[in-house]
PDB file of C-alpha atoms in Angstrom:
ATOM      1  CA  UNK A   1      94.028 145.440 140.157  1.00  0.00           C
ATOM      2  CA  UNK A   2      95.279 143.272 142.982  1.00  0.00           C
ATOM      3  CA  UNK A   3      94.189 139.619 143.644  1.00  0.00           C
ATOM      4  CA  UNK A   4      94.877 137.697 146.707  1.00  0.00           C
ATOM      5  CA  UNK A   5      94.486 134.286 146.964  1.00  0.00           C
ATOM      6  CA  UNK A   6      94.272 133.560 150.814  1.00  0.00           C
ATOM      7  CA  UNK A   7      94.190 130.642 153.075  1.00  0.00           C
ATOM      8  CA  UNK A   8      95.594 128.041 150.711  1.00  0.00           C
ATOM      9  CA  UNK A   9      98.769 126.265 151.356  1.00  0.00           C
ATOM     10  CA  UNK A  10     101.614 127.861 149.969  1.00  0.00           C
ATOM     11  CA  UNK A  11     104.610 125.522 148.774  1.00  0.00           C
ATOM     12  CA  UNK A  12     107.797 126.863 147.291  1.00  0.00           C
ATOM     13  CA  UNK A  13     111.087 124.226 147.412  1.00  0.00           C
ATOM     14  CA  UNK A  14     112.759 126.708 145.979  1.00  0.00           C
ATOM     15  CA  UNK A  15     112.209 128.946 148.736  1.00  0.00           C
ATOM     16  CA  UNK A  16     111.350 126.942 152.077  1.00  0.00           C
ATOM     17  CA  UNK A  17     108.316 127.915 151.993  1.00  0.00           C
ATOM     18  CA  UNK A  18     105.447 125.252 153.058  1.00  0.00           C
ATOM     19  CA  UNK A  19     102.519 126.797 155.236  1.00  0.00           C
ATOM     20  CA  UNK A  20      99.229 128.694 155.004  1.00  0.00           C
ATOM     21  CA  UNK A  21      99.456 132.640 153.572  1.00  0.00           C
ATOM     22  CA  UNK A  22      98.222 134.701 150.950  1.00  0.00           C
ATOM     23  CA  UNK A  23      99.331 135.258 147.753  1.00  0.00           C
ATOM     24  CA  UNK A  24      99.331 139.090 145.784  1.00  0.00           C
ATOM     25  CA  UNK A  25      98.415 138.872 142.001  1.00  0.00           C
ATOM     26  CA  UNK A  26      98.912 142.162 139.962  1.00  0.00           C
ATOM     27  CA  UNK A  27      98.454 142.105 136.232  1.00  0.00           C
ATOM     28  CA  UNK A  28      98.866 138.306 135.916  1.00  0.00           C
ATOM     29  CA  UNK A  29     102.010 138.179 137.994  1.00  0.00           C
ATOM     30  CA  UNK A  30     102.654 137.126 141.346  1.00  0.00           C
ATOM     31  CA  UNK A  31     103.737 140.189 143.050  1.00  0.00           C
ATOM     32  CA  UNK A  32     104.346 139.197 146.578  1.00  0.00           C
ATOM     33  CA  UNK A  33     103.457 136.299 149.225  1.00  0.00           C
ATOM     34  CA  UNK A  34     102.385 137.130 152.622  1.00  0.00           C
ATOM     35  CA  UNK A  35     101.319 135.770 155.542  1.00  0.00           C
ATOM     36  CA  UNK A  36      99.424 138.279 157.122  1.00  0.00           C
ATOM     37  CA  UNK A  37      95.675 139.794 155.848  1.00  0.00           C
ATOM     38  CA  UNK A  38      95.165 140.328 152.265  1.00  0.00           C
ATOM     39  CA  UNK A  39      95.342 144.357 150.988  1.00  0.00           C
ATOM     40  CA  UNK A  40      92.486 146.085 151.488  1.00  0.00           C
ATOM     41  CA  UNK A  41      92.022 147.138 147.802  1.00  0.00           C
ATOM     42  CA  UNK A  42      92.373 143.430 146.861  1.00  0.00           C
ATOM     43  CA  UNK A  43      89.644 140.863 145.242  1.00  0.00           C
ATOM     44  CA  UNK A  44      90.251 138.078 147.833  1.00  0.00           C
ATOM     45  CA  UNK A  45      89.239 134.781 146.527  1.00  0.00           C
ATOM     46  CA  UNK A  46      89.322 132.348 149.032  1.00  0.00           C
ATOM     47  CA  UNK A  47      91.032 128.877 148.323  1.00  0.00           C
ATOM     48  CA  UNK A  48      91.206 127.123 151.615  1.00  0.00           C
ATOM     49  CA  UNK A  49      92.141 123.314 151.606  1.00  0.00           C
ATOM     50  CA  UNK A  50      94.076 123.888 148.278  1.00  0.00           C
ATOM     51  CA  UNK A  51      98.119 123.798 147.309  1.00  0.00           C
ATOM     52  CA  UNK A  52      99.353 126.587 146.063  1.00  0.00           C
ATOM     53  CA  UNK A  53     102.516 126.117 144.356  1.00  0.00           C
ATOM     54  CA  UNK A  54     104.698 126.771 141.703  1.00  0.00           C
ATOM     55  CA  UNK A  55     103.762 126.157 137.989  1.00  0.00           C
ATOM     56  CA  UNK A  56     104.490 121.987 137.023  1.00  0.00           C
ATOM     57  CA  UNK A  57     106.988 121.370 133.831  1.00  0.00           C
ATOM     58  CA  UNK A  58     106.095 118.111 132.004  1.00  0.00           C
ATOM     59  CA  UNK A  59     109.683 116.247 130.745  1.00  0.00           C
ATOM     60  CA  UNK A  60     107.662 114.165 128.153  1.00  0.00           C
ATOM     61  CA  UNK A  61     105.713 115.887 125.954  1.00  0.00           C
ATOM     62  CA  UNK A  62     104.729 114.662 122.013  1.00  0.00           C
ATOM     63  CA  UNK A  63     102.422 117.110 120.101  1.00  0.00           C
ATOM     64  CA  UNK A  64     102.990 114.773 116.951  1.00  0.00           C
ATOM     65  CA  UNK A  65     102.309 117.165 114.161  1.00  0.00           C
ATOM     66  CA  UNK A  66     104.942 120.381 114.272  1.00  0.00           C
ATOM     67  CA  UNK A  67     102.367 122.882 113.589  1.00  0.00           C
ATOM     68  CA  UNK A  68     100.386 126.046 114.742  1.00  0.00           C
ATOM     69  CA  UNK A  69      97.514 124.189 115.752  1.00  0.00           C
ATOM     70  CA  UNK A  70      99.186 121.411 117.940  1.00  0.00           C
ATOM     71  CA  UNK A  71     101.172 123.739 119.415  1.00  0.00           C
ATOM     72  CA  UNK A  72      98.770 125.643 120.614  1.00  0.00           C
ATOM     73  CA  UNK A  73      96.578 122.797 121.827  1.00  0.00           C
ATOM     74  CA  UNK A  74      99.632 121.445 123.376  1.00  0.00           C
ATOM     75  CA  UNK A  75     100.358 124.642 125.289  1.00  0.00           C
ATOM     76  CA  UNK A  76      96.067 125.194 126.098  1.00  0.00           C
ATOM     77  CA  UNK A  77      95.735 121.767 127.815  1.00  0.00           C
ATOM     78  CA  UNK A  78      99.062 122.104 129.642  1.00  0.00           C
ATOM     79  CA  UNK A  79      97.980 125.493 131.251  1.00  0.00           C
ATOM     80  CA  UNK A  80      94.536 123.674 132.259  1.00  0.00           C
ATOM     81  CA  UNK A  81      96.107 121.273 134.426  1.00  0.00           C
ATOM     82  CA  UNK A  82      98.896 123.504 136.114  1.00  0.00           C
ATOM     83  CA  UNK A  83     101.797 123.040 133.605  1.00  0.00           C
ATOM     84  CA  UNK A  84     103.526 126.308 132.869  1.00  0.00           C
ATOM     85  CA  UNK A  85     106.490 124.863 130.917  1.00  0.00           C
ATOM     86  CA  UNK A  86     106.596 121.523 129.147  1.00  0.00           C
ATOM     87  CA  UNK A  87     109.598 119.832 126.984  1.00  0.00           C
ATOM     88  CA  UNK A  88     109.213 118.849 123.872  1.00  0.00           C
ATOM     89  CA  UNK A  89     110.845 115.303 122.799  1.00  0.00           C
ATOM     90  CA  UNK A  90     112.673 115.113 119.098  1.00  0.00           C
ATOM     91  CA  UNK A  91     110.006 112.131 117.763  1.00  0.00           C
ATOM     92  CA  UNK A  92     107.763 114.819 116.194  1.00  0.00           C
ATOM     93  CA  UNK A  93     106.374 115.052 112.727  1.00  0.00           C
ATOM     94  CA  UNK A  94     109.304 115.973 111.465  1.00  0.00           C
ATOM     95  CA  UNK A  95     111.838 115.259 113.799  1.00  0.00           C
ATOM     96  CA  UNK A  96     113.559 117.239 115.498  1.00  0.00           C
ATOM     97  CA  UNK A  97     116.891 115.966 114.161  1.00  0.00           C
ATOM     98  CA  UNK A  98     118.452 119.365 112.827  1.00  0.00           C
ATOM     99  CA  UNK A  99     118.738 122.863 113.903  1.00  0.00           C
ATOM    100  CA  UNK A 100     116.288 124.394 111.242  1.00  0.00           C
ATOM    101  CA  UNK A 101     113.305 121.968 112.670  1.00  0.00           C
ATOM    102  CA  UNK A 102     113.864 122.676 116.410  1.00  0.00           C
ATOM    103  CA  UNK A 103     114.677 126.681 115.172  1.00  0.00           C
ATOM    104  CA  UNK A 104     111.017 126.647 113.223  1.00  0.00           C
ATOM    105  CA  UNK A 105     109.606 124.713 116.493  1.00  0.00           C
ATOM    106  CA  UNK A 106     110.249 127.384 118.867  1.00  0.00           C
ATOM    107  CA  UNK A 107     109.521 130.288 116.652  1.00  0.00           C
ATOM    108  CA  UNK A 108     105.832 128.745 116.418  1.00  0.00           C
ATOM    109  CA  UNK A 109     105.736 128.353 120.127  1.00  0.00           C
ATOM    110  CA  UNK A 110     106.782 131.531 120.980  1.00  0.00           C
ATOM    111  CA  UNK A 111     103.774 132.852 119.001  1.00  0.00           C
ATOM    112  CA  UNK A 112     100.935 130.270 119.498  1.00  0.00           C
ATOM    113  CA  UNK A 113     101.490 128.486 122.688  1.00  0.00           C
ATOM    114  CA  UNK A 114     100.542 129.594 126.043  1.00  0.00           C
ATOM    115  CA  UNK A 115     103.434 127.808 127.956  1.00  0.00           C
ATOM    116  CA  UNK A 116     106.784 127.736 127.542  1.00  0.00           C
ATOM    117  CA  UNK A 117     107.989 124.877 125.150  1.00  0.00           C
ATOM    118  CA  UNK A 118     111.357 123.322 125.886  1.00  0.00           C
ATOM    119  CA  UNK A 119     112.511 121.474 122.621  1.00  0.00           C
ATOM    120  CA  UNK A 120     114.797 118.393 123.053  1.00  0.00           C
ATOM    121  CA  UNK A 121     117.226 118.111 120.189  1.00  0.00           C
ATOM    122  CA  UNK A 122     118.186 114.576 118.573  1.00  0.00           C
ATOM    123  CA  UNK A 123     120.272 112.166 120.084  1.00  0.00           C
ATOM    124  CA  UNK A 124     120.715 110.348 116.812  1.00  0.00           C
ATOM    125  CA  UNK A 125     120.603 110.730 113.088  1.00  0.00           C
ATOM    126  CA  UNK A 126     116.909 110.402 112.217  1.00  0.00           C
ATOM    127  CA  UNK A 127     116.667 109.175 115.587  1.00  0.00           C
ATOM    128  CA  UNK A 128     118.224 105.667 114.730  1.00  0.00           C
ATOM    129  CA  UNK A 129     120.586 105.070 116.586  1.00  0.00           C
ATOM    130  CA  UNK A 130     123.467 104.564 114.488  1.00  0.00           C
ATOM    131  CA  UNK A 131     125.215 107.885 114.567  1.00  0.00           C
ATOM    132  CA  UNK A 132     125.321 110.657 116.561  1.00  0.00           C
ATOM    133  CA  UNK A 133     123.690 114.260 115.340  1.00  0.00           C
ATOM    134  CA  UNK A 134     124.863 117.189 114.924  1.00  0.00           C
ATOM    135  CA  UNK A 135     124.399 118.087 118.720  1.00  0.00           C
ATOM    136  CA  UNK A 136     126.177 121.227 118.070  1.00  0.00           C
ATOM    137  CA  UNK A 137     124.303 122.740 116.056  1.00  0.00           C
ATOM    138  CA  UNK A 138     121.428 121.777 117.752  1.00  0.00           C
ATOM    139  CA  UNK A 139     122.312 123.272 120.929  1.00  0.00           C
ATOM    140  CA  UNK A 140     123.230 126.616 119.280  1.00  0.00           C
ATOM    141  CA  UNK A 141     119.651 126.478 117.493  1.00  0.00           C
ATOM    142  CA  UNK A 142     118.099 126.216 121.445  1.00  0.00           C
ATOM    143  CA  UNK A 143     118.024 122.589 121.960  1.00  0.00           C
ATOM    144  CA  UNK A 144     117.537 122.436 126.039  1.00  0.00           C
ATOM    145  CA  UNK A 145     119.061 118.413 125.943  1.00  0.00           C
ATOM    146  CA  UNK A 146     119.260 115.562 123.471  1.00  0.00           C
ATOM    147  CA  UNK A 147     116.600 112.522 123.052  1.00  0.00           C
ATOM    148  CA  UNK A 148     116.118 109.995 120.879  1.00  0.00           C
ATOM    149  CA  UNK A 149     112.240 109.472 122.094  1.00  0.00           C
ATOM    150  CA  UNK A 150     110.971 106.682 123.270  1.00  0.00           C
ATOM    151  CA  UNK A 151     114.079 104.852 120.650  1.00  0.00           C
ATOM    152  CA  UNK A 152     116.090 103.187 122.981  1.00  0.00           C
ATOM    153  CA  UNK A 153     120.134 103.806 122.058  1.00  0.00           C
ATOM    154  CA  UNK A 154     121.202 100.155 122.043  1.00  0.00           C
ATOM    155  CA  UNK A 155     124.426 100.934 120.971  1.00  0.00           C
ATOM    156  CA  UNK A 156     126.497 101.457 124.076  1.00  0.00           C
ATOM    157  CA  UNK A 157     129.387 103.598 122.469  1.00  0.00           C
ATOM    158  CA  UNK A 158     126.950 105.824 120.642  1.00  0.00           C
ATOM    159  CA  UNK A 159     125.553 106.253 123.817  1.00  0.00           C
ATOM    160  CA  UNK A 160     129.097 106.725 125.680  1.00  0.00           C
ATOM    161  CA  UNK A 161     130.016 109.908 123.320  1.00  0.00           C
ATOM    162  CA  UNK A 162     126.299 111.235 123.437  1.00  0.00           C
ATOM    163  CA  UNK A 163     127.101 111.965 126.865  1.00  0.00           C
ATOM    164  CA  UNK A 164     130.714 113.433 126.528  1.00  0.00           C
ATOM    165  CA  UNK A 165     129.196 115.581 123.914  1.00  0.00           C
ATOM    166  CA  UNK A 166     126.334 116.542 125.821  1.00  0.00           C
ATOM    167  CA  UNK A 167     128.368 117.386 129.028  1.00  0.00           C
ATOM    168  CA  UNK A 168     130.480 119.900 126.824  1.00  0.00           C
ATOM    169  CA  UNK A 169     127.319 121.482 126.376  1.00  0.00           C
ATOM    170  CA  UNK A 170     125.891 121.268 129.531  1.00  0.00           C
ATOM    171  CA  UNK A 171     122.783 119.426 128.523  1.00  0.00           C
ATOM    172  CA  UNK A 172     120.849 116.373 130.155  1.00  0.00           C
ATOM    173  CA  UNK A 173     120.017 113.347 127.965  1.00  0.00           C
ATOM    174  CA  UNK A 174     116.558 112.146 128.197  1.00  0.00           C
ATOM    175  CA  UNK A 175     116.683 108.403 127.819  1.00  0.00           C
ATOM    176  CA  UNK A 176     113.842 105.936 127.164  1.00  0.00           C
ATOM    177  CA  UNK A 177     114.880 103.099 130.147  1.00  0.00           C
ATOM    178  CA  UNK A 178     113.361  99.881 128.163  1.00  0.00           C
ATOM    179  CA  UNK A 179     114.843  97.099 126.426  1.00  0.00           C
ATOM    180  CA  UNK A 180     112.596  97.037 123.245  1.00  0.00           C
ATOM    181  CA  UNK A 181     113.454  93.250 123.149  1.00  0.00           C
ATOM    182  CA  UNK A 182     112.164  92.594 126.469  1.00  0.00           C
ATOM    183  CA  UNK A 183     109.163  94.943 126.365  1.00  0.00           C
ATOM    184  CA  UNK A 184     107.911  93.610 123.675  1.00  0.00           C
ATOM    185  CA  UNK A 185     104.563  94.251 123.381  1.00  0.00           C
ATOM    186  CA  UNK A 186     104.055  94.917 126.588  1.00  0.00           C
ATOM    187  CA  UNK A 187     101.101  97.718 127.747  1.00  0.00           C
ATOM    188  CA  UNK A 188     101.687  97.789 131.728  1.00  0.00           C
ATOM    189  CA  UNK A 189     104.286  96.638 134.291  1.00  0.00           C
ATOM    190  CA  UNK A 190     104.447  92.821 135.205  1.00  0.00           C
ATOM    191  CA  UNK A 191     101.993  92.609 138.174  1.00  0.00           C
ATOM    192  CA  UNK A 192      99.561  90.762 139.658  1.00  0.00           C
ATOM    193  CA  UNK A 193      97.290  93.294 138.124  1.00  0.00           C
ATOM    194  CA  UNK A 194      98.603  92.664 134.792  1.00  0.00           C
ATOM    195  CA  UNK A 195      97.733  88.808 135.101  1.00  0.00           C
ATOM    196  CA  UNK A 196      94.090  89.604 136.463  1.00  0.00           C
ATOM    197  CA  UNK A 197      93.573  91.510 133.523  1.00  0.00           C
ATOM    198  CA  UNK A 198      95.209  89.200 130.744  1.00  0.00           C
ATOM    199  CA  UNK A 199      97.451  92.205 129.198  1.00  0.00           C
ATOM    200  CA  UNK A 200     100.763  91.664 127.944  1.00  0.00           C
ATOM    201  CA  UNK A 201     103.457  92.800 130.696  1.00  0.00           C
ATOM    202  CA  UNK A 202     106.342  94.609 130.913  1.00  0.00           C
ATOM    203  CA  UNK A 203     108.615  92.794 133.444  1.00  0.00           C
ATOM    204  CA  UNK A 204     110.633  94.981 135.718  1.00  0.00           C
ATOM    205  CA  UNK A 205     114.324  93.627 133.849  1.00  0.00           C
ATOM    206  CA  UNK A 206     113.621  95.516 131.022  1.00  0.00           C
ATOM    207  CA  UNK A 207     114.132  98.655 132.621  1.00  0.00           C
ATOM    208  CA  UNK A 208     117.096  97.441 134.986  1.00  0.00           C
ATOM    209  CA  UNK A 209     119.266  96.234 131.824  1.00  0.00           C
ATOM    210  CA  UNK A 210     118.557  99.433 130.033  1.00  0.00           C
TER     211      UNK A 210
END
């Protein structure tokens, strides 16, 4: 069965593609994109005024609770809103701070989440900050970069050989930009906003020194 989607705009960075067509649906897939008339054996829904584009990927995901069930949530909600991939930082319940966790992670994603899950492997022991993991072993196990969550690595040589290491594996780092010391406890950017409200800011040099 054939499903067209017609009169939406179609955008595709990947391909140049930014203007008004129809997209072919077979089976679930995306078959072909055209920008003539639908098939004539085609459902045609209609989605004029929409985007049409590719599937998002979220960089900053946290399904707490390395399970079945929050996997699967994780994966549900993500599809709802457009997401057809999301990463998966180490700061879980367990961590994700050797290969057997981030192994046993994507075996239960494979089988109970609708969206692809893209685990991101320890920066750090136990995600401290003193010592480097085993980013190896981690990238063997499927590890798609190295995190240490929303833990800021303070320690500038740590930091330094986390990305030598990670370059020999061709992996990104995901760093958490704040100065913990600065942030405080901080629950928006310092703006004027902020001081309307009366909540504790962030200011802006946090970020810039980290």
């Amino acid at each position: 069965m054939l499903t067209a989607l017609t009169g939406g705009r179609l955008l595709d960075p990947a391909q140049g593609i930014d203007q008004k067509g129809t997209l072919i649906i077979e089976h679930g897939l995306i078959k072909d994109i055209t920008f003539s008339g639908p098939p004539t054996k085609a459902e045609v829904i209609d989605v004029c005024e929409h985007l049409v584009v590719p599937g998002f990927i979220d960089l900053s995901c946290r399904p707490g609770s390395v399970n079945a069930r929050s996997l699967a949530s994780l994966g549900q909600t993500a599809a709802s809103g457009g997401f057809t991939g999301v990463t998966v930082l180490p700061d879980t319940t367990p961590p994700l701070t050797d290969a057997l966790r981030l192994a046993g992670l994507t075996a239960l994603a494979r089988e109970n989440s609708p969206v692809h899950l893209y685990p991101i492997g320890a920066l750090s022991r136990n995600l401290e900050g003193k010592e480097l993991a085993d980013m190896g072993s981690l990238a063997q196990a499927g590890a798609y970069g190295f995190s240490d969550g929303e833990h800021w690595p303070a320690n500038s040589q740590l930091l330094f050989l986390a990305l030598k290491y990670a370059g020999t594996f061709e992996k990104p780092l995901f760093i958490h930009p704040e100065d913990p010391a600065l942030a405080a406890d901080g629950l928006m950017r310092e703006s004027k906003a902020a001081t309307r409200l009366g909540l504790p800011a962030v200011p802006a040099v946090a970020e810039e020194i980290a």
